[in-house]
Structure formats: structure tokens, C-alpha cells
mmCIF file of C-alpha atoms in Angstrom:
data_model
loop_
_atom_site.group_PDB
_atom_site.id
_atom_site.type_symbol
_atom_site.label_atom_id
_atom_site.label_comp_id
_atom_site.label_asym_id
_atom_site.label_seq_id
_atom_site.Cartn_x
_atom_site.Cartn_y
_atom_site.Cartn_z
ATOM 1 C CA MET A 7 -42.320 20.150 14.640
ATOM 2 C CA LEU A 8 -45.396 21.472 12.059
ATOM 3 C CA PHE A 9 -47.335 18.351 13.426
ATOM 4 C CA GLY A 10 -50.029 20.014 15.258
ATOM 5 C CA GLU A 11 -53.195 19.278 16.799
ATOM 6 C CA ARG A 12 -55.867 20.395 16.551
ATOM 7 C CA PRO A 13 -58.932 21.354 19.370
ATOM 8 C CA PHE A 14 -61.878 19.292 17.330
ATOM 9 C CA TRP A 15 -59.920 16.021 17.516
ATOM 10 C CA TRP A 16 -57.652 16.367 20.107
ATOM 11 C CA ILE A 17 -60.653 16.451 22.925
ATOM 12 C CA GLY A 18 -61.527 13.301 21.858
ATOM 13 C CA GLU A 19 -57.582 12.231 21.221
ATOM 14 C CA SER A 20 -55.640 13.307 24.851
ATOM 15 C CA GLY A 21 -57.821 10.793 27.092
ATOM 16 C CA LEU A 22 -58.066 14.381 29.712
ATOM 17 C CA TYR A 23 -62.306 13.937 28.674
ATOM 18 C CA VAL A 24 -62.741 9.850 29.472
ATOM 19 C CA ASN A 25 -65.474 10.298 31.837
ATOM 20 C CA LYS A 26 -66.998 13.280 30.291
ATOM 21 C CA GLN A 27 -66.665 15.171 26.893
ATOM 22 C CA PRO A 28 -67.462 18.690 27.009
ATOM 23 C CA LYS A 29 -69.857 19.647 25.125
ATOM 24 C CA VAL A 30 -68.443 21.536 21.944
ATOM 25 C CA GLN A 31 -69.681 22.969 19.240
ATOM 26 C CA GLN A 32 -69.031 22.414 15.156
ATOM 27 C CA PHE A 33 -69.081 24.252 12.357
ATOM 28 C CA PRO A 34 -68.677 23.565 9.085
ATOM 29 C CA SER A 35 -65.145 25.288 8.829
ATOM 30 C CA THR A 36 -64.316 23.012 11.800
ATOM 31 C CA CYS A 37 -62.882 19.869 10.571
ATOM 32 C CA GLU A 38 -59.625 20.688 8.542
ATOM 33 C CA THR A 39 -57.762 17.399 6.992
ATOM 34 C CA GLY A 40 -54.136 19.358 8.001
ATOM 35 C CA PRO A 41 -51.952 19.314 10.902
ATOM 36 C CA GLY A 42 -52.586 22.591 12.510
ATOM 37 C CA SER A 43 -49.758 24.510 12.649
ATOM 38 C CA PRO A 44 -49.549 26.482 12.731
ATOM 39 C CA SER A 45 -52.762 28.466 11.496
ATOM 40 C CA GLY A 46 -52.616 29.342 7.690
ATOM 41 C CA HIS A 47 -55.547 31.487 7.873
ATOM 42 C CA ALA A 48 -54.081 33.509 10.163
ATOM 43 C CA MET A 49 -50.610 33.857 7.830
ATOM 44 C CA VAL A 50 -52.088 34.229 4.937
ATOM 45 C CA THR A 51 -53.985 37.039 6.174
ATOM 46 C CA ALA A 52 -50.728 38.959 8.050
ATOM 47 C CA ALA A 53 -48.996 38.518 5.079
ATOM 48 C CA VAL A 54 -51.431 39.728 2.347
ATOM 49 C CA TRP A 55 -52.734 42.374 4.491
ATOM 50 C CA TRP A 56 -49.662 43.202 5.226
ATOM 51 C CA ALA A 57 -48.834 44.240 0.894
ATOM 52 C CA VAL A 58 -52.037 46.331 1.438
ATOM 53 C CA VAL A 59 -50.828 48.063 4.507
ATOM 54 C CA SER A 60 -47.857 49.358 4.231
ATOM 55 C CA SER A 61 -48.375 50.570 0.590
ATOM 56 C CA LEU A 62 -51.475 52.151 1.798
ATOM 57 C CA GLY A 63 -49.776 53.791 4.763
ATOM 58 C CA SER A 64 -46.632 54.895 2.328
ATOM 59 C CA PHE A 65 -49.264 56.494 0.666
ATOM 60 C CA LEU A 66 -51.188 58.621 3.485
ATOM 61 C CA TYR A 67 -48.183 59.421 5.151
ATOM 62 C CA SER A 68 -46.679 61.519 1.461
ATOM 63 C CA ARG A 69 -49.544 63.138 1.117
ATOM 64 C CA THR A 70 -50.797 64.433 5.215
ATOM 65 C CA PRO A 71 -46.920 64.247 6.730
ATOM 66 C CA SER A 72 -49.650 62.509 9.870
ATOM 67 C CA VAL A 73 -48.030 60.048 11.688
ATOM 68 C CA VAL A 74 -51.452 58.696 13.198
ATOM 69 C CA LEU A 75 -53.080 59.202 9.926
ATOM 70 C CA SER A 76 -50.514 56.717 8.570
ATOM 71 C CA SER A 77 -50.471 54.811 11.598
ATOM 72 C CA ALA A 78 -54.729 53.553 11.056
ATOM 73 C CA PRO A 79 -53.960 50.920 8.306
ATOM 74 C CA TYR A 80 -51.803 49.447 10.405
ATOM 75 C CA LEU A 81 -54.015 49.135 13.661
ATOM 76 C CA LEU A 82 -56.978 47.983 11.121
ATOM 77 C CA TYR A 83 -54.695 44.831 10.305
ATOM 78 C CA VAL A 84 -53.953 44.160 13.837
ATOM 79 C CA LEU A 85 -57.254 43.996 14.927
ATOM 80 C CA MET A 86 -57.770 42.076 11.852
ATOM 81 C CA LEU A 87 -55.232 39.337 13.040
ATOM 82 C CA VAL A 88 -57.107 39.826 16.040
ATOM 83 C CA ALA A 89 -60.374 38.082 14.683
ATOM 84 C CA VAL A 90 -59.209 35.902 12.429
ATOM 85 C CA GLY A 91 -57.192 34.894 14.846
ATOM 86 C CA ILE A 92 -60.298 34.274 17.978
ATOM 87 C CA SER A 93 -62.635 32.947 15.429
ATOM 88 C CA ARG A 94 -59.927 30.707 14.318
ATOM 89 C CA VAL A 95 -60.184 29.337 18.260
ATOM 90 C CA PHE A 96 -63.443 29.871 18.306
ATOM 91 C CA ILE A 97 -64.863 27.326 15.808
ATOM 92 C CA LEU A 98 -62.202 24.106 17.298
ATOM 93 C CA ALA A 99 -59.854 24.952 14.249
ATOM 94 C CA HIS A 100 -56.263 26.051 15.613
ATOM 95 C CA PHE A 101 -54.680 26.697 19.904
ATOM 96 C CA PRO A 102 -54.343 29.978 20.102
ATOM 97 C CA HIS A 103 -50.705 29.084 19.982
ATOM 98 C CA GLN A 104 -51.069 28.176 16.561
ATOM 99 C CA VAL A 105 -52.534 31.352 15.998
ATOM 100 C CA VAL A 106 -49.807 33.129 17.250
ATOM 101 C CA ALA A 107 -46.921 31.223 14.824
ATOM 102 C CA GLY A 108 -48.973 31.685 12.086
ATOM 103 C CA SER A 109 -49.785 35.220 12.089
ATOM 104 C CA ILE A 110 -46.370 36.256 13.034
ATOM 105 C CA THR A 111 -44.908 34.090 10.138
ATOM 106 C CA GLY A 112 -47.226 36.124 7.817
ATOM 107 C CA ILE A 113 -46.120 39.415 8.840
ATOM 108 C CA ILE A 114 -42.811 38.136 8.426
ATOM 109 C CA LEU A 115 -42.900 36.699 5.279
ATOM 110 C CA GLY A 116 -45.235 39.658 3.968
ATOM 111 C CA ILE A 117 -42.388 41.723 4.860
ATOM 112 C CA ILE A 118 -39.965 39.861 2.806
ATOM 113 C CA LEU A 119 -42.087 39.388 0.020
ATOM 114 C CA SER A 120 -43.542 42.333 -0.587
ATOM 115 C CA ARG A 121 -39.744 44.001 -0.859
ATOM 116 C CA ARG A 122 -39.262 41.030 -3.871
ATOM 117 C CA VAL A 123 -42.548 41.019 -5.802
ATOM 118 C CA PRO A 124 -41.756 39.145 -9.335
ATOM 119 C CA ALA A 125 -43.067 41.782 -11.589
ATOM 120 C CA GLY A 126 -41.485 41.439 -15.024
ATOM 121 C CA ARG A 127 -39.890 37.771 -14.806
ATOM 122 C CA PRO A 128 -40.557 35.922 -17.826
ATOM 123 C CA LEU A 129 -43.390 32.917 -18.007
ATOM 124 C CA LEU A 130 -39.929 30.742 -17.254
ATOM 125 C CA PHE A 131 -39.765 31.699 -13.611
ATOM 126 C CA PHE A 132 -42.694 30.586 -13.075
ATOM 127 C CA PHE A 133 -43.225 27.448 -14.645
ATOM 128 C CA SER A 134 -40.018 26.986 -13.341
ATOM 129 C CA VAL A 135 -40.831 27.364 -9.343
ATOM 130 C CA SER A 136 -44.159 25.951 -9.938
ATOM 131 C CA ILE A 137 -43.343 22.931 -10.832
ATOM 132 C CA GLY A 138 -40.199 22.869 -8.252
ATOM 133 C CA LEU A 139 -42.541 23.283 -5.633
ATOM 134 C CA LEU A 140 -44.625 20.677 -6.500
ATOM 135 C CA LEU A 141 -41.737 18.292 -7.374
ATOM 136 C CA SER A 142 -39.979 19.232 -3.907
ATOM 137 C CA ALA A 143 -43.123 18.607 -1.931
ATOM 138 C CA LEU A 144 -43.414 15.291 -3.900
ATOM 139 C CA SER A 145 -40.044 14.453 -2.907
ATOM 140 C CA ILE A 146 -40.058 15.276 0.928
ATOM 141 C CA HIS A 147 -43.701 13.533 1.287
ATOM 142 C CA ALA A 148 -41.595 10.247 -0.766
ATOM 143 C CA GLY A 149 -39.076 10.531 1.622
ATOM 144 C CA LEU A 150 -40.972 10.579 4.987
ATOM 145 C CA GLN A 151 -43.548 7.516 4.108
ATOM 146 C CA GLN A 152 -39.432 5.702 3.302
ATOM 147 C CA LEU A 153 -38.982 7.279 7.198
ATOM 148 C CA GLY A 154 -41.906 5.947 8.184
ATOM 149 C CA PHE A 155 -44.211 8.836 8.862
ATOM 150 C CA ASP A 156 -48.014 8.793 8.216
ATOM 151 C CA LEU A 157 -48.942 11.620 6.370
ATOM 152 C CA SER A 158 -52.384 10.990 6.735
ATOM 153 C CA TRP A 159 -53.237 10.849 9.834
ATOM 154 C CA THR A 160 -54.671 14.373 10.237
ATOM 155 C CA ILE A 161 -57.273 13.081 7.738
ATOM 156 C CA ALA A 162 -57.861 9.962 9.984
ATOM 157 C CA LEU A 163 -58.571 12.172 12.691
ATOM 158 C CA ALA A 164 -60.619 14.415 11.351
ATOM 159 C CA LYS A 165 -62.862 11.920 9.462
ATOM 160 C CA LYS A 166 -63.222 10.411 13.260
ATOM 161 C CA TRP A 167 -64.257 13.409 15.607
ATOM 162 C CA CYS A 168 -66.198 15.551 12.439
ATOM 163 C CA SER A 169 -69.385 16.151 13.457
ATOM 164 C CA ARG A 170 -70.898 15.800 10.110
ATOM 165 C CA ALA A 171 -68.824 14.031 7.504
ATOM 166 C CA GLU A 172 -69.812 16.578 4.663
ATOM 167 C CA TRP A 173 -67.739 18.437 6.742
ATOM 168 C CA VAL A 174 -64.818 17.224 6.059
ATOM 169 C CA ARG A 175 -63.940 18.583 2.842
ATOM 170 C CA LEU A 176 -60.837 17.562 -0.325
ATOM 171 C CA ASP A 177 -60.025 20.483 -1.267
ATOM 172 C CA SER A 178 -58.575 20.942 2.887
ATOM 173 C CA THR A 179 -55.738 18.719 1.937
ATOM 174 C CA PRO A 180 -52.628 19.709 2.371
ATOM 175 C CA PHE A 181 -51.995 18.771 -1.306
ATOM 176 C CA SER A 182 -54.883 20.790 -1.735
ATOM 177 C CA SER A 183 -53.071 23.616 -0.867
ATOM 178 C CA LEU A 184 -50.504 23.447 -2.856
ATOM 179 C CA THR A 185 -52.144 22.413 -5.788
ATOM 180 C CA ARG A 186 -53.944 26.209 -5.551
ATOM 181 C CA ASP A 187 -50.308 27.284 -5.234
ATOM 182 C CA CYS A 188 -48.701 25.898 -7.830
ATOM 183 C CA GLY A 189 -51.746 26.709 -10.243
ATOM 184 C CA ALA A 190 -52.008 29.950 -8.598
ATOM 185 C CA LEU A 191 -48.206 30.451 -9.638
ATOM 186 C CA ILE A 192 -48.513 29.898 -13.288
ATOM 187 C CA GLY A 193 -51.678 31.599 -13.228
ATOM 188 C CA LEU A 194 -49.377 34.837 -12.268
ATOM 189 C CA GLY A 195 -47.061 34.420 -14.964
ATOM 190 C CA MET A 196 -49.684 33.529 -17.173
ATOM 191 C CA ALA A 197 -51.697 37.107 -16.767
ATOM 192 C CA GLN A 198 -47.892 38.726 -17.073
ATOM 193 C CA TYR A 199 -47.072 37.657 -19.994
ATOM 194 C CA TRP A 200 -50.504 38.143 -21.823
ATOM 195 C CA LYS A 201 -50.198 41.869 -19.981
ATOM 196 C CA PRO A 202 -47.126 43.037 -19.341
ATOM 197 C CA GLY A 203 -47.994 46.160 -16.338
ATOM 198 C CA GLY A 204 -52.036 45.683 -16.704
ATOM 199 C CA TRP A 205 -54.282 48.332 -18.270
ATOM 200 C CA SER A 206 -53.850 51.893 -17.067
ATOM 201 C CA LEU A 207 -57.470 53.392 -15.715
ATOM 202 C CA PRO A 208 -58.707 56.107 -13.552
ATOM 203 C CA ARG A 209 -60.115 55.768 -9.896
ATOM 204 C CA ALA A 210 -64.044 54.711 -11.399
ATOM 205 C CA PRO A 211 -62.638 51.989 -13.669
ATOM 206 C CA THR A 212 -60.272 50.185 -11.345
ATOM 207 C CA ALA A 213 -63.274 50.635 -8.376
ATOM 208 C CA LEU A 214 -65.427 49.453 -11.215
ATOM 209 C CA CYS A 215 -62.765 46.128 -11.681
ATOM 210 C CA VAL A 216 -62.690 45.544 -8.752
ATOM 211 C CA ALA A 217 -66.219 44.916 -7.555
ATOM 212 C CA LEU A 218 -66.196 42.694 -10.596
ATOM 213 C CA SER A 219 -63.266 41.071 -9.903
ATOM 214 C CA SER A 220 -64.839 40.631 -6.874
ATOM 215 C CA ILE A 221 -67.914 39.168 -7.892
ATOM 216 C CA ALA A 222 -66.437 36.425 -10.660
ATOM 217 C CA LEU A 223 -64.151 34.945 -7.654
ATOM 218 C CA TYR A 224 -67.088 34.519 -5.719
ATOM 219 C CA HIS A 225 -68.315 32.321 -8.757
ATOM 220 C CA VAL A 226 -65.401 30.913 -9.457
ATOM 221 C CA ASN A 227 -65.430 29.789 -5.683
ATOM 222 C CA ARG A 228 -68.192 28.021 -5.877
ATOM 223 C CA LEU A 229 -68.047 25.969 -8.620
ATOM 224 C CA PRO A 230 -68.451 22.535 -7.724
ATOM 225 C CA LEU A 231 -65.553 19.578 -8.379
ATOM 226 C CA PRO A 232 -65.587 16.408 -8.815
ATOM 227 C CA VAL A 233 -64.083 14.789 -5.694
ATOM 228 C CA ARG A 234 -64.028 11.169 -7.421
ATOM 229 C CA PRO A 235 -61.102 10.011 -8.451
ATOM 230 C CA GLN A 236 -59.128 12.112 -6.315
ATOM 231 C CA GLY A 237 -56.303 12.556 -9.682
ATOM 232 C CA LEU A 238 -58.898 14.345 -11.573
ATOM 233 C CA PHE A 239 -59.599 16.572 -8.471
ATOM 234 C CA TYR A 240 -56.745 17.966 -7.996
ATOM 235 C CA SER A 241 -56.487 18.628 -11.568
ATOM 236 C CA LEU A 242 -58.980 20.597 -12.067
ATOM 237 C CA TYR A 243 -58.607 22.422 -8.459
ATOM 238 C CA PHE A 244 -55.215 23.078 -9.702
ATOM 239 C CA VAL A 245 -57.116 24.562 -13.012
ATOM 240 C CA LYS A 246 -59.009 26.241 -10.889
ATOM 241 C CA PHE A 247 -55.903 28.251 -9.608
ATOM 242 C CA VAL A 248 -54.550 29.063 -12.922
ATOM 243 C CA ILE A 249 -57.425 30.848 -14.072
ATOM 244 C CA VAL A 250 -58.207 33.124 -11.229
ATOM 245 C CA PRO A 251 -55.439 35.651 -11.280
ATOM 246 C CA GLN A 252 -56.291 35.253 -15.585
ATOM 247 C CA VAL A 253 -59.851 36.375 -14.405
ATOM 248 C CA VAL A 254 -57.811 39.282 -11.888
ATOM 249 C CA MET A 255 -55.674 41.159 -13.763
ATOM 250 C CA VAL A 256 -55.891 40.530 -17.781
ATOM 251 C CA LEU A 257 -59.837 39.319 -18.534
ATOM 252 C CA VAL A 258 -61.880 41.680 -15.699
ATOM 253 C CA PRO A 259 -59.993 44.933 -16.589
ATOM 254 C CA GLY A 260 -59.518 43.834 -20.133
ATOM 255 C CA LEU A 261 -63.388 44.718 -20.505
ATOM 256 C CA VAL A 262 -63.295 47.188 -18.382
ATOM 257 C CA HIS A 263 -60.416 48.882 -20.381
ATOM 258 C CA LEU A 264 -62.274 47.829 -23.740
ATOM 259 C CA PHE A 265 -65.863 48.977 -22.464
ATOM 260 C CA SER A 266 -64.654 52.878 -21.230
ATOM 261 C CA HIS A 267 -62.972 53.275 -24.564
ATOM 262 C CA LYS A 268 -65.437 52.970 -26.282
ATOM 263 C CA LYS A 269 -67.873 54.750 -24.548
ATOM 264 C CA LYS A 270 -65.090 57.505 -24.253
ATOM 265 C CA ASP A 271 -65.286 57.478 -28.682
#
């Protein structure tokens, strides 16, 4: 069910355009190597921003009991999902039904998971979930291979039909997503372990934290990783996303808290 095709390779593989291939334009973000169903970009956007939008909507309603004003974040949320969906279809990374499926799945995940925030969980919980996720995925992968499923079929198609070889990136493979999620889980647990509850900061230092964290994450995301050997790449990719929560939740707020208190003294 999840072995969805992507438009940029389906056009050539479908056999519908034998005589005349349609002229389509690809982009650096087109040539993703995983299956296309559902859209991961739409799903993650819907899930993550649901937490932000629902909190903002509740806050606005508590301050000004206006249904119109408290509904504004939800309207922006829908518009953002539409924009993300159109962009994914436009660059030939997904079909429309895959974007819709990703958005619906993301909204459901956002609603469920926003009620189960793992604040206060021990560090062992995050390690256990991360290792369990990794081992279960590897077990399913090995089992499907034994049953004769070729789980790397999408990588071969991406390499075959991508207009530029350098656009086929190792960080878009399904195993990269797995190592990213496992690393982020452990990083979240470590960040909560170093500073339970975080720092209580006024609005101005909090805004500064957001700006500095955004700059720091931009540069962390740009760090070049060696793609050979693949084991080294996946290990460093894992470490990279262990670092991300430390930067956002510990390092930047800690430095802002330190300097703001020194300034007051």
C-alpha cells in the first residue's frame, strides 16, 4: 500500500508515453529516493504545525473570546498545507492523492501526539523508543527481503530518471529518515535530561532564542557529510540530529539566559 510511485519516474516507467515523452522540468528537490505514498513533507508539516496552531488558537481564545480571531491560525494552517501540497506536486515529487493522504495522516498524528507530550520522561524512555524503532524497522526490512520484496526499487528508479545525478541524495533514502528520527528522539531525551523544564525567559530573550536557534540550525543543516562509506554517513547523520535538540533546547537558551542575567547584574 505504501509502495507509491513518484511522478518524475512514473512518467517514464508507465509506458503511456512511448512515442512522445512530455517535457517536464525537474528541480533539486524532485529526485527523492523513497516511495511516494504518503507525502512525508505534507505529513510532517501537518503534524508539527498542528501543535503550534492549536496552542496559538487556544491562547487567542483565552485572551479575546472571538471565534473569528481564534480561527485565524487554523486558516493559515490550511493555506500552508495547500501551498506545501501544490509545491510537492509541482516539482513532480508526489501525486495529488499522496499529498492529501500525507496531510490527513499528519493532522491525525498532530491531534494524537499533542496530547501525549513526553515531558518529564526519563532518559531511558527515549533511548528505549529510539532503539526499539531502529530494531523493529531493521527486522521488518530483513523479513520483507526474505519474502522477496526489493526495498531498494525506488533508489534505482530515482537514479534512472533523475535529470541530474547530483540531485539523487543519500539523505532522502528511507534509512536516512529512520536514523534522523532515532537521533532526534535521543537528542530530545538528552536535552530534557540536561535541563528539565528548560529556562524561564521573558519575551525578548525568547525571541532572541528563536532567531539564534534558526541561524544555528541553518548552519547545522548545511554541514557536509561524507557519503562514502555509507555506514559513516548514516552514523554522522544520526549524530547530527542528536545535536539539533541540544542546540535548540539547551545551548542557545542557556547562553541567552547566562548573558541576560549577567547584563542585569
